[in-house]
Coordinates of C-alpha atoms and ligand atoms in Angstrom, one line a residue:
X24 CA 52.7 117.6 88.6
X25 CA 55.8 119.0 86.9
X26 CA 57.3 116.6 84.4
X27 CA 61.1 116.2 85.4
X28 CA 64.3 114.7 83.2
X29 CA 67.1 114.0 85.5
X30 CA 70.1 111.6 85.8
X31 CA 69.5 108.4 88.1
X32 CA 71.4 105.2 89.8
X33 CA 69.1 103.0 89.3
X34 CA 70.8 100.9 92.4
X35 CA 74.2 100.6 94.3
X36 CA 77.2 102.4 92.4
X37 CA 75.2 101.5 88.9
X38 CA 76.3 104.0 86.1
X39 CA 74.0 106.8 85.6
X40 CA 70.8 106.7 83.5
X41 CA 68.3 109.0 82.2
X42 CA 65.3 109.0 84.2
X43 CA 62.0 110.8 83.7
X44 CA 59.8 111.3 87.1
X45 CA 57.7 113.8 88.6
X46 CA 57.9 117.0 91.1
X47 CA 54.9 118.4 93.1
X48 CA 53.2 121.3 91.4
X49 CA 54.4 124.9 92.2
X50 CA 52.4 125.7 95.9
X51 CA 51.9 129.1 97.1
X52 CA 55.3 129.4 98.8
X53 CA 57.1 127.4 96.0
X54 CA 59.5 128.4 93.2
X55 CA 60.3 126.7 90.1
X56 CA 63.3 126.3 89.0
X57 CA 65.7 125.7 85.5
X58 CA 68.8 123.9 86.9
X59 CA 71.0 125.7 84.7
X60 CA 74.0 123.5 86.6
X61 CA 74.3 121.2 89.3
X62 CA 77.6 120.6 91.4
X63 CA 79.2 116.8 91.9
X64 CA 79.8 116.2 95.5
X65 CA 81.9 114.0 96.9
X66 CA 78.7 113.2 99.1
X67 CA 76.7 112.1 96.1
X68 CA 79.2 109.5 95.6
X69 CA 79.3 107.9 98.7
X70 CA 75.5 107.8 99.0
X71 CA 75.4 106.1 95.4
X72 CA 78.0 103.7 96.6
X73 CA 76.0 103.0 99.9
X74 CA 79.4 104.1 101.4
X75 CA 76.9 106.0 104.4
X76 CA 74.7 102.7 104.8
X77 CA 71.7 101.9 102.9
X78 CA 70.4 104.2 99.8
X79 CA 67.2 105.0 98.4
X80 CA 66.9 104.3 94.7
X81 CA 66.7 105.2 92.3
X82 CA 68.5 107.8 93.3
X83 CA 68.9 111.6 91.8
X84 CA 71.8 112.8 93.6
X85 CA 72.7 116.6 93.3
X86 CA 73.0 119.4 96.2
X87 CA 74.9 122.6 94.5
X88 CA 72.2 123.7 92.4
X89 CA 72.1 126.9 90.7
X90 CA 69.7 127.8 87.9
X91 CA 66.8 130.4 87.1
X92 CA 63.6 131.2 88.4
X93 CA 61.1 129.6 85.6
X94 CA 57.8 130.4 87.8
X95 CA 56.4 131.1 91.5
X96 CA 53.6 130.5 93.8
X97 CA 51.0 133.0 94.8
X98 CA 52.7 134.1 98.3
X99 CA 55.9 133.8 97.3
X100 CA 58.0 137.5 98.0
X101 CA 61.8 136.7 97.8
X102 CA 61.8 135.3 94.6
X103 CA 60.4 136.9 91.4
X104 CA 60.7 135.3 87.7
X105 CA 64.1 135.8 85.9
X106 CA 66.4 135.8 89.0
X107 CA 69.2 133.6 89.7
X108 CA 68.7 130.9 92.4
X109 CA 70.5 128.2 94.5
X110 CA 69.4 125.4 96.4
X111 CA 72.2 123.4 98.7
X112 CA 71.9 120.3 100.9
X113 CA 68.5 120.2 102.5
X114 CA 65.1 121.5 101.3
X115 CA 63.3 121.9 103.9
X116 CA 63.4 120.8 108.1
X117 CA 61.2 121.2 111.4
X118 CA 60.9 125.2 111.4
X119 CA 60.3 125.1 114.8
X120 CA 62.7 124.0 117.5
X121 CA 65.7 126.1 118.7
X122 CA 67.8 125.4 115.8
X123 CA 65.9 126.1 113.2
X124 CA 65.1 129.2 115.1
X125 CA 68.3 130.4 115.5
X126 CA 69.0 129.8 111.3
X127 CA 70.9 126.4 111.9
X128 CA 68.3 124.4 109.6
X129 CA 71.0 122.0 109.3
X130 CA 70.8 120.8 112.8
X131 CA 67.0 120.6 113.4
X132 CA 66.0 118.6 116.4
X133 CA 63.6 116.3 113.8
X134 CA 66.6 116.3 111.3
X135 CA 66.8 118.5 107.7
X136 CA 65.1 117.3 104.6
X137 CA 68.0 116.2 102.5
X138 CA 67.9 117.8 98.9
X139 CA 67.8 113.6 98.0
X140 CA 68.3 110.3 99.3
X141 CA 65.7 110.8 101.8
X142 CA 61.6 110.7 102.4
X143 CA 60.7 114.5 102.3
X144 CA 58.5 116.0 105.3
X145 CA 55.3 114.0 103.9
X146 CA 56.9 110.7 104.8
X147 CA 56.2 109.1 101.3
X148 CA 57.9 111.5 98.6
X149 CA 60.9 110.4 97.6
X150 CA 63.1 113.8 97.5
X151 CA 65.2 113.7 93.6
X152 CA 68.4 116.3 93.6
X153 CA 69.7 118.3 91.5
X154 CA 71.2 116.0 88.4
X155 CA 68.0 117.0 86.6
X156 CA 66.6 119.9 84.8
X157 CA 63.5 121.4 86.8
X158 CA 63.4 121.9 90.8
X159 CA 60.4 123.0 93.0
X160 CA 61.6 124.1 96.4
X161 CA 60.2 126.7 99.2
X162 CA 61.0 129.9 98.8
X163 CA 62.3 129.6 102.5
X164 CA 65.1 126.9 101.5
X165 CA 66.5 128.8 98.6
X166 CA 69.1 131.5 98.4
X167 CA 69.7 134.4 95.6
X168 CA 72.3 134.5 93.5
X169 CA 73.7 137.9 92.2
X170 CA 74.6 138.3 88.5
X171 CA 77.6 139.1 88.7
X172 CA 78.2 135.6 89.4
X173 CA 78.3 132.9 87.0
X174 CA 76.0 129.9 87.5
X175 CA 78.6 127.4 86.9
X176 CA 81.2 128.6 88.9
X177 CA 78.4 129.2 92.1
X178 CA 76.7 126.1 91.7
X179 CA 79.6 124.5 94.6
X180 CA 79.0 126.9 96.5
X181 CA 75.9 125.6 97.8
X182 CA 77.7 123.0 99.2
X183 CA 81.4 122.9 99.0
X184 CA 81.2 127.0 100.1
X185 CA 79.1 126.7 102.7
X186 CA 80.8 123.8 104.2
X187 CA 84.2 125.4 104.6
X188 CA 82.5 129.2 105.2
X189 CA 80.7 127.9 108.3
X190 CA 83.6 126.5 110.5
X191 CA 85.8 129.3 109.0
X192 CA 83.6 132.0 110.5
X193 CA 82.8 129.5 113.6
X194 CA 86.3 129.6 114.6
X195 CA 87.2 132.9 113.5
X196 CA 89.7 132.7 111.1
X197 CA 90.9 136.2 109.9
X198 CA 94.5 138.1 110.5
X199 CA 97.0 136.5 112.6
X200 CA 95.6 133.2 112.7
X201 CA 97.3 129.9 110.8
X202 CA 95.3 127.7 109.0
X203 CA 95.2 124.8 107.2
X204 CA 93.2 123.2 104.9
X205 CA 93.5 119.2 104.9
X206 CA 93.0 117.9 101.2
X207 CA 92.1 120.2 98.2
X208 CA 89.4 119.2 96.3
X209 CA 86.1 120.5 96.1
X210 CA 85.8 121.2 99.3
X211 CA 89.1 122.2 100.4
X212 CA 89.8 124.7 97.4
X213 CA 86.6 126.4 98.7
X214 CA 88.3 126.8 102.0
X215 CA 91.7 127.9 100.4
X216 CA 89.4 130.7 99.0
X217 CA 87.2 132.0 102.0
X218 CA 90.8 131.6 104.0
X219 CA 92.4 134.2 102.4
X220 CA 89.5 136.4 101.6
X221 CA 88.9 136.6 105.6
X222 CA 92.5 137.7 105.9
X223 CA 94.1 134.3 107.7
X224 CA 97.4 132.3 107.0
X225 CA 96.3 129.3 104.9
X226 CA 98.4 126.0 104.0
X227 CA 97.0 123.5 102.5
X228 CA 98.1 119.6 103.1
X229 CA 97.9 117.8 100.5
X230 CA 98.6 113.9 99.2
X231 CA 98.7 115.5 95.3
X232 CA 102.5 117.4 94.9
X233 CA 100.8 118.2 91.3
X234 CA 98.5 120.3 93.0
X235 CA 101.1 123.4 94.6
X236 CA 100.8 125.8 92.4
X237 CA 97.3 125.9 92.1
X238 CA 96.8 125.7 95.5
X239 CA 99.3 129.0 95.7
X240 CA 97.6 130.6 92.8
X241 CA 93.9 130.5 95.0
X242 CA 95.3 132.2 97.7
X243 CA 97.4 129.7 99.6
X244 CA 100.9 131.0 101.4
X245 CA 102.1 127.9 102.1
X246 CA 102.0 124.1 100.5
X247 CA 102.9 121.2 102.1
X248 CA 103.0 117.5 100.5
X249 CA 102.4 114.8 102.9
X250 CA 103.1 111.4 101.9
X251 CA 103.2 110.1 104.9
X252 CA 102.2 111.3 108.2
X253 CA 105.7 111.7 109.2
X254 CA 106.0 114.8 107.1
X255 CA 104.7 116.4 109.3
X256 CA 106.8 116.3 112.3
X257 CA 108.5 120.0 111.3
X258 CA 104.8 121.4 111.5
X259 CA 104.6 120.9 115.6
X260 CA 102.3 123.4 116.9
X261 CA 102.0 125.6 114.0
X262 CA 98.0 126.0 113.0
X263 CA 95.1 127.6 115.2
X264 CA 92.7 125.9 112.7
X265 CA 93.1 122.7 110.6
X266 CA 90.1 122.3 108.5
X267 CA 89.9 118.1 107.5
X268 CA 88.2 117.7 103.6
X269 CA 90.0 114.5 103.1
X270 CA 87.2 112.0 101.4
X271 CA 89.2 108.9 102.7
X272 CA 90.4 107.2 105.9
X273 CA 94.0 108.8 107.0
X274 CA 95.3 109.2 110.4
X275 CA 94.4 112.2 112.4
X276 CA 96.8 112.0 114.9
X277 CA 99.5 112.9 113.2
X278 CA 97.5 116.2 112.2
X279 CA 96.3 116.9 115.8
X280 CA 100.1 117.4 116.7
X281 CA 100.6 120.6 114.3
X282 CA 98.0 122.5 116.2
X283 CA 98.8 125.2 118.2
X284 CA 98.2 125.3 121.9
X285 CA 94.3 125.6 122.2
X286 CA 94.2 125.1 118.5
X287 CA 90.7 123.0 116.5
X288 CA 91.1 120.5 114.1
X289 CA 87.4 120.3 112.7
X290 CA 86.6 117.4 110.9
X291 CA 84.4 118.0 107.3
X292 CA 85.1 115.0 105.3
X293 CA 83.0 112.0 106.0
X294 CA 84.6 108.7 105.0
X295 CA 81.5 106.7 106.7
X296 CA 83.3 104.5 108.9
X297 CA 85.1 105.4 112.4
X298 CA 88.6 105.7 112.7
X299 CA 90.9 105.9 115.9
X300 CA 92.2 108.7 117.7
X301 CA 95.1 109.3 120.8
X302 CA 93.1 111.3 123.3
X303 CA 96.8 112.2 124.2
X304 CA 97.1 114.1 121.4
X305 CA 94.5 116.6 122.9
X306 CA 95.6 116.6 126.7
X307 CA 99.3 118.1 125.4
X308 CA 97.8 121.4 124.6
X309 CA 94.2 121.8 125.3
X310 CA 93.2 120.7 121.8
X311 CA 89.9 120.5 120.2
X312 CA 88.3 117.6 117.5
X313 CA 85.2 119.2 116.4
X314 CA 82.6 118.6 113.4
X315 CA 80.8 120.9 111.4
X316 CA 78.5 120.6 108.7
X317 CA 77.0 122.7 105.7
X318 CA 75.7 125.7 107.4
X319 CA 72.4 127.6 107.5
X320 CA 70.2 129.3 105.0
X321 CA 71.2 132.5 106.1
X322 CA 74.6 131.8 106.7
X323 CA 74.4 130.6 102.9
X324 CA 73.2 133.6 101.2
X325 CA 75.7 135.7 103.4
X326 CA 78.4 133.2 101.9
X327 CA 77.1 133.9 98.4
X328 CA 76.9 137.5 99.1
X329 CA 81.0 137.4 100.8
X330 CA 81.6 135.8 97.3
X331 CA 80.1 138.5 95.3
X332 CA 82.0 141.0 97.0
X333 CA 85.4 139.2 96.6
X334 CA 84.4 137.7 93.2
X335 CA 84.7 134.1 94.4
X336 CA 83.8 131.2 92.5
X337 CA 84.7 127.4 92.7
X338 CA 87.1 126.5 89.8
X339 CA 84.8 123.7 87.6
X340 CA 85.0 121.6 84.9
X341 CA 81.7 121.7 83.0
X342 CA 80.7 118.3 82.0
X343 CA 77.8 116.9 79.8
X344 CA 75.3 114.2 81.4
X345 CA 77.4 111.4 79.6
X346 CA 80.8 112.2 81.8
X347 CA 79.2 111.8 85.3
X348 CA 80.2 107.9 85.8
X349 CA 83.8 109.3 84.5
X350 CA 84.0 112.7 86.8
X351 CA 83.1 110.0 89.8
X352 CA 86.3 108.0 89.1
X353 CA 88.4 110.9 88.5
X354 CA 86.9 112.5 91.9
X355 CA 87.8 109.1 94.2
X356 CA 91.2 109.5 92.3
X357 CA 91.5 113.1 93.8
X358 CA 91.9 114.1 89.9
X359 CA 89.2 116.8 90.5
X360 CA 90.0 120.3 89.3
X361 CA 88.4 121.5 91.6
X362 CA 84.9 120.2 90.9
X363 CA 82.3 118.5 88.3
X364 CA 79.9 121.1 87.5
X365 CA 77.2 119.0 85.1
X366 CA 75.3 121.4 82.3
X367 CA 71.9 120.3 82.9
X368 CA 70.7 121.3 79.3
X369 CA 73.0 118.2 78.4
X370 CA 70.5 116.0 80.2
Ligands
NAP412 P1 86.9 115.7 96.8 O1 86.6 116.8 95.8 O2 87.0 114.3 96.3 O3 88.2 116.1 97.7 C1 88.7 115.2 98.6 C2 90.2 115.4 98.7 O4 90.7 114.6 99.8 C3 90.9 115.0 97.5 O5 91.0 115.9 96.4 C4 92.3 114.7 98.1 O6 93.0 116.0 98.2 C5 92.0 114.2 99.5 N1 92.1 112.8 99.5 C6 91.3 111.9 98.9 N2 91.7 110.6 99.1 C7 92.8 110.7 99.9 C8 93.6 109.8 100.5 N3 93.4 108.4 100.3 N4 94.6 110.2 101.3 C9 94.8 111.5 101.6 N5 94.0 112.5 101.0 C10 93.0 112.1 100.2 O7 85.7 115.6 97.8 P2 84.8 116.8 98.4 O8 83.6 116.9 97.6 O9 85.6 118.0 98.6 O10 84.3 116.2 99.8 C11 85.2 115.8 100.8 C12 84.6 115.1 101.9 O11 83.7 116.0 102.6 C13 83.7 113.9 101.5 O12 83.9 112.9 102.4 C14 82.3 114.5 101.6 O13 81.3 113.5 101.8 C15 82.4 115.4 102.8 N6 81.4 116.5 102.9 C16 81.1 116.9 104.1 C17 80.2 118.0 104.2 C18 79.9 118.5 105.6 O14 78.9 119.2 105.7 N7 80.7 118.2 106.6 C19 79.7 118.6 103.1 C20 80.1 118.2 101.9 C21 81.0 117.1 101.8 P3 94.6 116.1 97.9 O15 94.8 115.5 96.5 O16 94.9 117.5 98.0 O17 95.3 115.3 99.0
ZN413 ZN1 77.9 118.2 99.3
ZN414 ZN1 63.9 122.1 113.4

């Protein structure tokens, strides 16, 4: 086994411990990792806080992981010792039925292997993320990571990037088309980002004034504060594509009127419980409410590869181990600029 130093709730929304456990040994298709960094979702939180319905603990949260290749198994051909690495939301799923076949892991027919948080494919292993110093993962659920990138700064991507590159390519944003990022935090600055790179017209609605010139400065036309949802009545019909990040419970329906005439308001953020919404608003004008989530592994390294090319990177703070119970309170308080990067050698 592969001795393992990582950061644990050791039960519902406790503060953050050390925690010394175990990974399996390196198998022929495995890799070993040095987390050099590992991202703070606002995922992690709501599984610590049990916000998603019972947790395993303790728990090791962690999904943007980005480190360096300590070691690999016997058969193992994309990976070689020295490279850069990055492991996202799920580790491993069915490999076999039509979406896994067709590179959308994240929608297996038996359900993905969560990075944490859940039993892994043996039924009994207890899967510990990325808040932790080593990782052993299949070469198959790992992407590379140029060089030119730097680990901190790519660690979100595995999560925040791919979630907002997925239903950005899905839907096609590009030139000529409006749209609109709901809530700019880890997630949402990620889609401000791809947005512009892929040549659309981004706003971003936010509940932070504070954060306009930021959100300009990432590549954002327009900025619009919303208060309340009536702020939004001058913005009738105006985006093809409304992306929701928010974290929280707000009313969509007030969103669902700015979209254009056919226009998708694809829903990202997962609050955990349901909340209500005026199938009128769709009928005047053809709309769609979708849902999208992560993305595949090859969809993930041709993320990583878009943000080499563009030199994209999630703006982070780098925190040590002792910050975590901290970044999670400035998180829910939307004080997040843009994300919690933790430097694993602080464990
Ligand atoms: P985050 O960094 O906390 O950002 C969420 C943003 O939502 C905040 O910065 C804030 O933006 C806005 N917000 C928060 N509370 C609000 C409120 N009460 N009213 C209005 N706006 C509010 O979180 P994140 O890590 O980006 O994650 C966002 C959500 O996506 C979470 O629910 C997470 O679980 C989910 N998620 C989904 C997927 C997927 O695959 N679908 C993947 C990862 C995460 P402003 O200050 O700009 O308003
Ligand atoms: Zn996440
Ligand atoms: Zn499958």
């Amino acid at each position: 086994m592969t001795a393992v130093r990582g950061l644990a709730a050791m039960s519902k929304g406790a503060a953050f411990v050390t925690h010394d456990f175990a990974r399996r040994d390196v198998g022929a298709h495995d890799v070993l990792i040095d987390i050099a960094f590992a991202g703070i979702c606002h995922s992690d939180i709501h599984q610590v806080r049990e916000e998603w319905g019972p947790a395993l603990f303790p728990m090791v949260p962690g999904h943007e992981i980005a480190g360096v290749v300590r070691s690999v198994g016997s058969s193992v051909t994309k990976f070689a010792v020295g490279d850069h690495i990055g492991v996202g939301v799920f580790i491993d799923s069915c490999r076999k039925c039509e979406p896994c076949k067709a590179g959308l892991e994240q929608y297996c027919n038996e359900g993905m292997t969560g990075t944490y948080n859940t039993l892994e494919r043996d039924g009994v292993t207890v899967a510990m993320g990325g808040y932790s110093n080593v990782f052993v993962v299949n070469e198959d659920y790992a992407v590379k990571i140029p060089k030119s990138l730097p680990l901190d700064g790519v660690a979100p991507l595995l999560c925040a990037g791919i979630t907002l590159y997925s239903p950005l390519k899905h839907w096609n944003a590009g030139p000529g088309k409006k749209v609109a990022v709901m809530g700019l935090g880890g997630l949402g600055h990620m889609g401000v980002k791809f947005a512009h790179a892929l040549g659309a017209h981004v706003t971003v609605l936010s509940h932070s004034p504070s954060k306009r010139e930021d959100a300009l400065a990432m590549g954002a036309d327009e900025f619009i504060a919303v208060a309340d949802p009536k702020d939004l009545k001058a913005y009738g019909r105006t985006f093809d594509l409304i992306l929701n990040t928010v974290s929280a419970q707000i009313d969509i329906n007030a969103y669902l009127a700015t979209l254009k005439i056919d226009g998708t308001l694809v829903v990202i953020g997962l609050p955990g419980a349901p909340y209500p919404v005026h199938v009128g608003s769709l009928l005047d004008g053809r709309k769609s409410l979708a849902g999208s989530m992560i993305g595949g592994i090859a969809q993930t390294q041709e993320m990583i590869d878009f943000s080499a090319k563009h030199s994209i990177v999630s703006d982070v703070e780098v925190i040590s181990a002792d910050y975590v119970d901290t970044a999670y309170e400035r998180t829910v308080a939307s004080d997040v600029k843009y994300r919690f990067v933790i430097d694993a050698s602080t464990i």
